[in-house]
Short mmCIF file of C-alpha atoms in Angstrom, two decimals:
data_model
loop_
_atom_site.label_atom_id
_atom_site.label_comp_id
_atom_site.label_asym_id
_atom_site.label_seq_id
_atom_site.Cartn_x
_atom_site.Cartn_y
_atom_site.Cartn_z
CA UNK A 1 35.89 -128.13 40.80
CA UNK A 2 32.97 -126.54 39.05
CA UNK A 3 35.42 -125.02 36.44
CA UNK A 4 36.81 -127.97 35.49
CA UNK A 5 33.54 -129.43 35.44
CA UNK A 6 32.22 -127.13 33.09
CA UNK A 7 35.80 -127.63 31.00
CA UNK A 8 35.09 -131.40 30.55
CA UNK A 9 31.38 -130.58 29.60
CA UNK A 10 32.94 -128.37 27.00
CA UNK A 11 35.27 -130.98 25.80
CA UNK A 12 32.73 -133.47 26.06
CA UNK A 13 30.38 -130.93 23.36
CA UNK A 14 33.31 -130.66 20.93
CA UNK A 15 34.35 -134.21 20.83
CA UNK A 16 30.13 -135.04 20.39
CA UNK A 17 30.58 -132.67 17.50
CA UNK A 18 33.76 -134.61 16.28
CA UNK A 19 32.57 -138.11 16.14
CA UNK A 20 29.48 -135.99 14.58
CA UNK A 21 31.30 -134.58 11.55
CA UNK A 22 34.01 -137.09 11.02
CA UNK A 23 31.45 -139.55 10.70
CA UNK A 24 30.09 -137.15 8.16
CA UNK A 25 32.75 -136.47 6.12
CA UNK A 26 33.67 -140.30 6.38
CA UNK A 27 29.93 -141.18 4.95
CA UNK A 28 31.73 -138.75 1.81
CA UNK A 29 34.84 -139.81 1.06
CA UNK A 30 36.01 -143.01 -1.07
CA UNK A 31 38.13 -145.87 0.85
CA UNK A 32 39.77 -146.62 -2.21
CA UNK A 33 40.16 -142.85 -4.49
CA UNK A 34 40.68 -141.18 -1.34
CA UNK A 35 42.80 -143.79 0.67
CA UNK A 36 45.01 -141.34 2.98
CA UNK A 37 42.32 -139.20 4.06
CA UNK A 38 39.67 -142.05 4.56
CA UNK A 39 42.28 -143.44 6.93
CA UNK A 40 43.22 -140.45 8.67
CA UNK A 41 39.38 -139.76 9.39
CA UNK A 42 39.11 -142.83 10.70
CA UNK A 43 41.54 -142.87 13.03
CA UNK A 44 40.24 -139.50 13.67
CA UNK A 45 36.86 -141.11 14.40
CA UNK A 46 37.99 -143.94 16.25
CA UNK A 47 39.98 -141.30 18.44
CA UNK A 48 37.55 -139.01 19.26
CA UNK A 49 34.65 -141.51 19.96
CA UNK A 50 37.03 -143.17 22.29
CA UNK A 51 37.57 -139.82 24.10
CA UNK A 52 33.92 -138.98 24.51
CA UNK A 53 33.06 -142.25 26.14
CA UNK A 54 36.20 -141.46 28.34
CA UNK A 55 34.98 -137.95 29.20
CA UNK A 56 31.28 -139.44 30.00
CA UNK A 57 32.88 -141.55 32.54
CA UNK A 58 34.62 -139.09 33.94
CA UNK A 59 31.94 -136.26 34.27
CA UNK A 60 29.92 -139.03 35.98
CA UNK A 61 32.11 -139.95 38.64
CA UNK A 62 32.37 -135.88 39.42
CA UNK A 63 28.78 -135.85 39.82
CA UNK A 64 27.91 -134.42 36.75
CA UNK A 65 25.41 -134.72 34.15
CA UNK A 66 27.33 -135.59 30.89
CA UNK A 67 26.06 -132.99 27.87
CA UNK A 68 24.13 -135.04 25.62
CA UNK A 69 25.09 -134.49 21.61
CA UNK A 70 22.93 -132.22 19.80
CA UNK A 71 20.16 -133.72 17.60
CA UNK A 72 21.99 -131.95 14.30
CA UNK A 73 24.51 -130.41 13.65
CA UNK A 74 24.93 -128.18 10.62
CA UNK A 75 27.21 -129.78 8.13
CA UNK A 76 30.76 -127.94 7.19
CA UNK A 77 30.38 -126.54 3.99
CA UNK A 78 32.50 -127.85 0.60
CA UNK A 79 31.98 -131.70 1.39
CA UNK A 80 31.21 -132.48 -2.25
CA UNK A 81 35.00 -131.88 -3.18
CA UNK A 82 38.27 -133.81 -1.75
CA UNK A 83 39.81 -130.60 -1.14
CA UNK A 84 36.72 -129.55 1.21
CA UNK A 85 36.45 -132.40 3.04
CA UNK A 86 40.27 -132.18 4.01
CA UNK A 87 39.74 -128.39 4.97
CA UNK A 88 36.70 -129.34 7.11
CA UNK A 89 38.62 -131.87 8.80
CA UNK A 90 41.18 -129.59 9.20
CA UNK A 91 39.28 -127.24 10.68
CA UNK A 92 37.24 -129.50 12.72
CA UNK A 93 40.73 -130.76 14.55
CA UNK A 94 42.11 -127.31 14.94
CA UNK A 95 38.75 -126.47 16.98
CA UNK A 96 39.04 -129.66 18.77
CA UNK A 97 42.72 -128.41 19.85
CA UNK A 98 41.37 -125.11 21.27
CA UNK A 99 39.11 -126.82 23.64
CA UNK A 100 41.88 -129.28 24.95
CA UNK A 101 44.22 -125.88 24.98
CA UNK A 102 41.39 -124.36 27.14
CA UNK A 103 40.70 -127.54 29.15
CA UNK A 104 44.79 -127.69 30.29
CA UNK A 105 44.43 -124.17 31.66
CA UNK A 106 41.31 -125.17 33.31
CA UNK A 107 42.53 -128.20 35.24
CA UNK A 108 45.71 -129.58 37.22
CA UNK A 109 47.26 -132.57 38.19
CA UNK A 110 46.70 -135.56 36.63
CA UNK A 111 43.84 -134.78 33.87
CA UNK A 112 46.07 -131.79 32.84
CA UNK A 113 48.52 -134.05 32.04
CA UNK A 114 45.71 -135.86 29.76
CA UNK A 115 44.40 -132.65 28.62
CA UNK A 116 48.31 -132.08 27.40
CA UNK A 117 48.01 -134.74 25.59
CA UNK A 118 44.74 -134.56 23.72
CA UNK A 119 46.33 -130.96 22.79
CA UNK A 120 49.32 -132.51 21.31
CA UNK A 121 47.72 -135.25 19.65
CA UNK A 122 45.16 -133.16 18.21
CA UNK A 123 48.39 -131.25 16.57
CA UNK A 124 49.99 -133.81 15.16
CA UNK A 125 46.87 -134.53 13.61
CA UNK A 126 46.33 -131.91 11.62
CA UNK A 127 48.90 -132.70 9.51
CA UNK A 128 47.63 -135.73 8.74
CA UNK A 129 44.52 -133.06 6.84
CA UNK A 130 47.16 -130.88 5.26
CA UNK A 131 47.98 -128.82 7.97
CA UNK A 132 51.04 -126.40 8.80
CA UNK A 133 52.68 -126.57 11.94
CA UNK A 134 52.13 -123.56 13.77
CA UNK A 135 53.96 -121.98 16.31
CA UNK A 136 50.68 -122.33 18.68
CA UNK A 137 48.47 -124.82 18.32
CA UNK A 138 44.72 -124.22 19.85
CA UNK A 139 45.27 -120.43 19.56
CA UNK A 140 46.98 -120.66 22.60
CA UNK A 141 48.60 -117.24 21.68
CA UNK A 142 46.42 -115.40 19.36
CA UNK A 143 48.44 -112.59 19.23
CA UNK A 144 50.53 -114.40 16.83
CA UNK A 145 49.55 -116.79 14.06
CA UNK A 146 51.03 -120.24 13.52
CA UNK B 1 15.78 -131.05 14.73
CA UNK B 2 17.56 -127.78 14.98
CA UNK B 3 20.88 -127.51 13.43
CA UNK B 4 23.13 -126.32 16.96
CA UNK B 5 26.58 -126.35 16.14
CA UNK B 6 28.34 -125.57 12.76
CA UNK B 7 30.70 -128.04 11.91
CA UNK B 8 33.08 -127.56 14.74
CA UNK B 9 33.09 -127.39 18.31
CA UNK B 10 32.83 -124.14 19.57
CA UNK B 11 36.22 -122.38 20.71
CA UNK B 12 36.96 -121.34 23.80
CA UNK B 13 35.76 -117.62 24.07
CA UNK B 14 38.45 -115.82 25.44
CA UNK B 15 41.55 -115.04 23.43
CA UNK B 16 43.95 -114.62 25.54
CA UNK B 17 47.20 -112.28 24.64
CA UNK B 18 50.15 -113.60 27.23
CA UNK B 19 53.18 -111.01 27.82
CA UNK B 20 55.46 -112.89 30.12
CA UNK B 21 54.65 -110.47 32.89
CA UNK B 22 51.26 -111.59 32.23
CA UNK B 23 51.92 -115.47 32.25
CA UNK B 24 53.84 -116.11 34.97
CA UNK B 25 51.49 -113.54 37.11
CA UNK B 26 48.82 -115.34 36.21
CA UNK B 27 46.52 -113.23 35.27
CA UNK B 28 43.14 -114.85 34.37
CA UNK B 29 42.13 -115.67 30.59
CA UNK B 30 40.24 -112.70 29.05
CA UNK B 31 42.85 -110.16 29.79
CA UNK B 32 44.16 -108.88 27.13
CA UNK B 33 47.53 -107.34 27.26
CA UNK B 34 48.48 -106.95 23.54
CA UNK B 35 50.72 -103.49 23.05
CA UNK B 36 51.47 -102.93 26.68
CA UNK B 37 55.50 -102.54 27.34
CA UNK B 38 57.43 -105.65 27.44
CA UNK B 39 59.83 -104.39 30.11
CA UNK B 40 61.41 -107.44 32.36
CA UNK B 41 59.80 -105.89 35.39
CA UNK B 42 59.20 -109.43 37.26
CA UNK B 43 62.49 -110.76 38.56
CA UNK B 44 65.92 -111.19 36.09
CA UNK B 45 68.05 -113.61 36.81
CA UNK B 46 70.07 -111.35 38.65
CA UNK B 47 67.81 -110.74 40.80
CA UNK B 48 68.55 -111.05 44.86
CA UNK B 49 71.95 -109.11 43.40
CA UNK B 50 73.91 -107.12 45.95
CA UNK B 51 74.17 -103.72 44.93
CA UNK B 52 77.00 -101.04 45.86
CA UNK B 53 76.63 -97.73 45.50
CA UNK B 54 79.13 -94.91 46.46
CA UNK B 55 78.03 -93.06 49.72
CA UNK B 56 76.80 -89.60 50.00
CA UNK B 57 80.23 -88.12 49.03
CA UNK B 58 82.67 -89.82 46.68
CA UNK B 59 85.06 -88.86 49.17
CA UNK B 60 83.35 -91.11 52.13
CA UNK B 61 86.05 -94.10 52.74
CA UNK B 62 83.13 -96.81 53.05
CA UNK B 63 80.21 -97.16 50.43
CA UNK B 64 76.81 -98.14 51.30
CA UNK B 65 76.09 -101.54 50.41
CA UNK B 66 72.17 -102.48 49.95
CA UNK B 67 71.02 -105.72 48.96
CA UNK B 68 68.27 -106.29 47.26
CA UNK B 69 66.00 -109.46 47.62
CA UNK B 70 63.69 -109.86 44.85
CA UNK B 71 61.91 -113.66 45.20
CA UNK B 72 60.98 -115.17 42.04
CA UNK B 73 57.47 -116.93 42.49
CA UNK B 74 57.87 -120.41 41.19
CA UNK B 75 55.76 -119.98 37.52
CA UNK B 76 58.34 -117.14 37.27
CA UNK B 77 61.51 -119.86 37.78
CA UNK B 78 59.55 -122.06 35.69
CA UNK B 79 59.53 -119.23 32.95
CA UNK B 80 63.43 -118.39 33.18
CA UNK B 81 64.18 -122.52 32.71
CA UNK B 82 61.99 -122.65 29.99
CA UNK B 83 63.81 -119.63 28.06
CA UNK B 84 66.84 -121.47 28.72
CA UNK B 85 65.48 -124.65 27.11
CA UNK B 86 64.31 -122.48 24.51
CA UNK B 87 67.80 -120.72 24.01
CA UNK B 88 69.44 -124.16 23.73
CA UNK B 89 67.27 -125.34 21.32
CA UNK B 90 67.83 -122.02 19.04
CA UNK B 91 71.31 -122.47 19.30
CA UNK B 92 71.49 -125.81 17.62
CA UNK B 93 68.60 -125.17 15.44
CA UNK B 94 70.95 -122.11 14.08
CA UNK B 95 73.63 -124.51 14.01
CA UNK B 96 72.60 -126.76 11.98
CA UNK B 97 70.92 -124.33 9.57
CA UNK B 98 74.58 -123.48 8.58
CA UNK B 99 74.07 -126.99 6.07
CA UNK B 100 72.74 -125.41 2.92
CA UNK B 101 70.67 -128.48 2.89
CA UNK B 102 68.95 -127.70 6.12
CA UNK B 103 68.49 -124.08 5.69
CA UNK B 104 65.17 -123.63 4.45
CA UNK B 105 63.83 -127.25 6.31
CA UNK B 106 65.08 -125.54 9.94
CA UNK B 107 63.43 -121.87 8.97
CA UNK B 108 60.19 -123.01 10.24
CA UNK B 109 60.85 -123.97 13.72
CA UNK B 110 63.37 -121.55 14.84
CA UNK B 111 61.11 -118.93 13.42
CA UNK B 112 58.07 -120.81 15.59
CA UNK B 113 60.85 -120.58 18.67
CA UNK B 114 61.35 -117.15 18.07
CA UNK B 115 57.79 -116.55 18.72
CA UNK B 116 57.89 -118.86 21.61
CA UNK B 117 60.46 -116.84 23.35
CA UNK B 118 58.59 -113.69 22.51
CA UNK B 119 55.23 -114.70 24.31
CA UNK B 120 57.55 -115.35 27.33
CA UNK B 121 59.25 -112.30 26.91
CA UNK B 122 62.75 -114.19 26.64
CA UNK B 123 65.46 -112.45 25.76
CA UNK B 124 67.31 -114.61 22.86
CA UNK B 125 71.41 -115.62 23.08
CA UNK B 126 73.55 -114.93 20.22
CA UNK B 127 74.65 -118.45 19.59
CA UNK B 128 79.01 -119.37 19.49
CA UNK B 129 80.15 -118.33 15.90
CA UNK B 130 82.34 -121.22 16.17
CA UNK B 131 79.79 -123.46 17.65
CA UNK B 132 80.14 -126.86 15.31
CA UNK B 133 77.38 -127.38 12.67
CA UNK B 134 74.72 -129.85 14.36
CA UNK B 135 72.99 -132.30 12.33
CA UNK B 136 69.20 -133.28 11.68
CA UNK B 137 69.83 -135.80 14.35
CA UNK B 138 71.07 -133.25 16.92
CA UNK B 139 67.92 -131.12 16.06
CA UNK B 140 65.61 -134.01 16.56
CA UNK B 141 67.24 -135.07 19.80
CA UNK B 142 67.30 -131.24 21.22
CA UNK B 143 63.67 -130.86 20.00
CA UNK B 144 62.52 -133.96 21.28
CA UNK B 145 64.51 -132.91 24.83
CA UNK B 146 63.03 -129.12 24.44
CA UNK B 147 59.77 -130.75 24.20
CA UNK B 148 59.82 -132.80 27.59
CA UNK B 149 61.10 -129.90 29.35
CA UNK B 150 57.73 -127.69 27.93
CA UNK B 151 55.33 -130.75 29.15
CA UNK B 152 57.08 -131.13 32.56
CA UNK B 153 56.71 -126.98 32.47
CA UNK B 154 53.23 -127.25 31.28
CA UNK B 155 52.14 -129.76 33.63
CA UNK B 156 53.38 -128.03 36.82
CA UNK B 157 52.61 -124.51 36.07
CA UNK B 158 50.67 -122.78 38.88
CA UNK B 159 49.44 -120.79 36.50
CA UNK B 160 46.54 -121.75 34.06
CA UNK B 161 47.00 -119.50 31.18
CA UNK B 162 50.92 -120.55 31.49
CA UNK B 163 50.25 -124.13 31.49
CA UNK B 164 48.18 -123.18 28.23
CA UNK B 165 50.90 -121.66 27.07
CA UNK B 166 53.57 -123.84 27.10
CA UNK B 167 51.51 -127.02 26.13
CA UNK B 168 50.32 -125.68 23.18
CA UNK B 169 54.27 -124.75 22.48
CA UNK B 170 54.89 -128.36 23.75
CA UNK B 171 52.18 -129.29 20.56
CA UNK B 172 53.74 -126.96 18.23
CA UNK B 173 57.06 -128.88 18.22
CA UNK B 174 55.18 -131.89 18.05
CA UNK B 175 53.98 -130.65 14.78
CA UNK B 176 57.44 -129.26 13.36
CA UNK B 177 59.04 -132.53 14.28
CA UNK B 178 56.62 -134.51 11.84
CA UNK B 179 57.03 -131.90 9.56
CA UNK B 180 60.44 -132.62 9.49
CA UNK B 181 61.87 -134.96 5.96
CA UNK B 182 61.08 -138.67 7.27
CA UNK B 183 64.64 -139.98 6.02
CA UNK B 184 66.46 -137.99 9.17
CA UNK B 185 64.35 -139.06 11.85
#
């Protein structure tokens, strides 16, 4: 139990970081110049927030202490160009997938199942920031690259 | 006001090198097991085979028969349905990749299966040389079943680093299936 305790607390860090830095790079890109990647972070940011009020819940009812979010958090570098912000979403999503990857060996049952998901949505989503699709997503086999 | 994470959310710290032997064993994350052998040692599908072997002298009128029992654990079943799923899905993949038009689009995901079969150390099938050429649709429907299968696998392997495993090959057809040209879907 304390495993997958410490898994959601883990989760719970990255997605604080998420709604963290997509809010971020939001703040920095136009609605209207940069239309396709202001939606995607969005929906990114409407995604992620959603998860980390789900994952406060749920480390409460196990007893636990949900992690607060930091007080800063250093800012991805190359924000001041469209191309940077998409790689810094990028990259931000393909670290959000190794947690989930790491929380559905972690867990069982039922909140695997939802940690299976997360992983697969989190995929999918990087192609919405100019991803590749990869043979693993969250570096589930390093041994290999995408 | 100390600046605590960079960007991203930490990953998870171990990286984690699966042979088949060492998926479906379960050994725990942080092992790596990069270069060793990847000799089927854990159970073929033969296994439980009844074996004959000639007795002491070829001349002895009855041979000794021994059978051999080797019990698959369940992640290790799981393993041997997935490469089947897997097989399937290479076979219509390599099928349909006989359509000029489809060649390069298809190139990505069979070679992402051909990894996928690797990390479960699954031996690949030659597919039928006369074997009719599948369309997109047949891809997306065998992709879309391949991809069930790896969630069901996922979700009820006893192993964790297996469950990782095949989710995150459950996500990478996710990917390759939005990847592929939006008029065939």
């Amino acid at each position: 139990m304390s495993s997958e305790l410490d898994a959601l607390q883990t989760t719970l860090a990255a997605e604080h970081a998420a709604v963290y830095v997509y809010g971020l790079i939001g703040s920095r890109t136009s609605q209207t110049a940069e239309a396709p990647l202001y939606d995607a972070l969005r929906a990114a940011y409407e995604a992620h927030r959603e998860r980390r009020d789900t994952l406060i819940g749920e480390i409460a009812a196990l007893g636990g202490t949900p992690a607060a979010a930091a007080a800063a958090y250093t800012p991805p570098p190359g924000l001041d160009t469209t191309d940077g912000r998409y790689a810094a979403a990028l990259a931000l999503e393909k670290g959000c997938a190794a947690t989930y990857a790491a929380l559905v060996g972690t867990t069982s049952g039922s909140r695997r199942s939802e940690a299976i998901e997360l992983l697969d949505d989190a995929a999918a989503r990087e192609l919405s920031f100019r991803g590749a699709p990869e043979a693993f997503p969250g570096d589930a086999y390093p041994g290999e690259a995408g | 006001m100390a600046a605590k994470v960079a960007g991203v959310p930490a990953r998870p710290p171990a990286a984690v090198t699966l042979s088949r032997r060492s998926a479906v064993l379960g050994l725990a994350a942080g092992v790596l097991l990069a270069g060793c052998d990847h000799g089927d040692d854990i159970g073929s599908p033969d296994s439980g085979r009844t074996t004959t072997t000639p007795g002491p002298s070829s001349s002895s009128p009855t041979p000794t028969t021994t059978t051999t029992t080797t019990e698959q654990t369940p992640d290790e079943q799981l393993v041997d349905e997935v490469v089947g799923q897997l097989n399937g899905a290479i076979g219509v993949l390599e099928s349909a990749r006989r359509r000029p038009d489809l060649h390069i689009v298809l190139t990505p995901l069979l070679k992402a299966h051909r990894q996928h079969l690797k990390a479960l150390d699954g031996e690949s099938q030659s597919p039928s040389a006369a074997a009719p050429r599948a369309t997109l649709q047949d891809v997306r429907r065998s992709e879309k079943q391949l991809r069930s299968a790896l969630v069901d696998a996922a979700g009820n392997a006893g192993s964790g680093a297996l469950a990782k495993l095949l989710a995150s090959m459950s996500a990478s057809v996710t990917q390759h299936l939005d990847a592929l040209p939006q008029a065939a879907r």
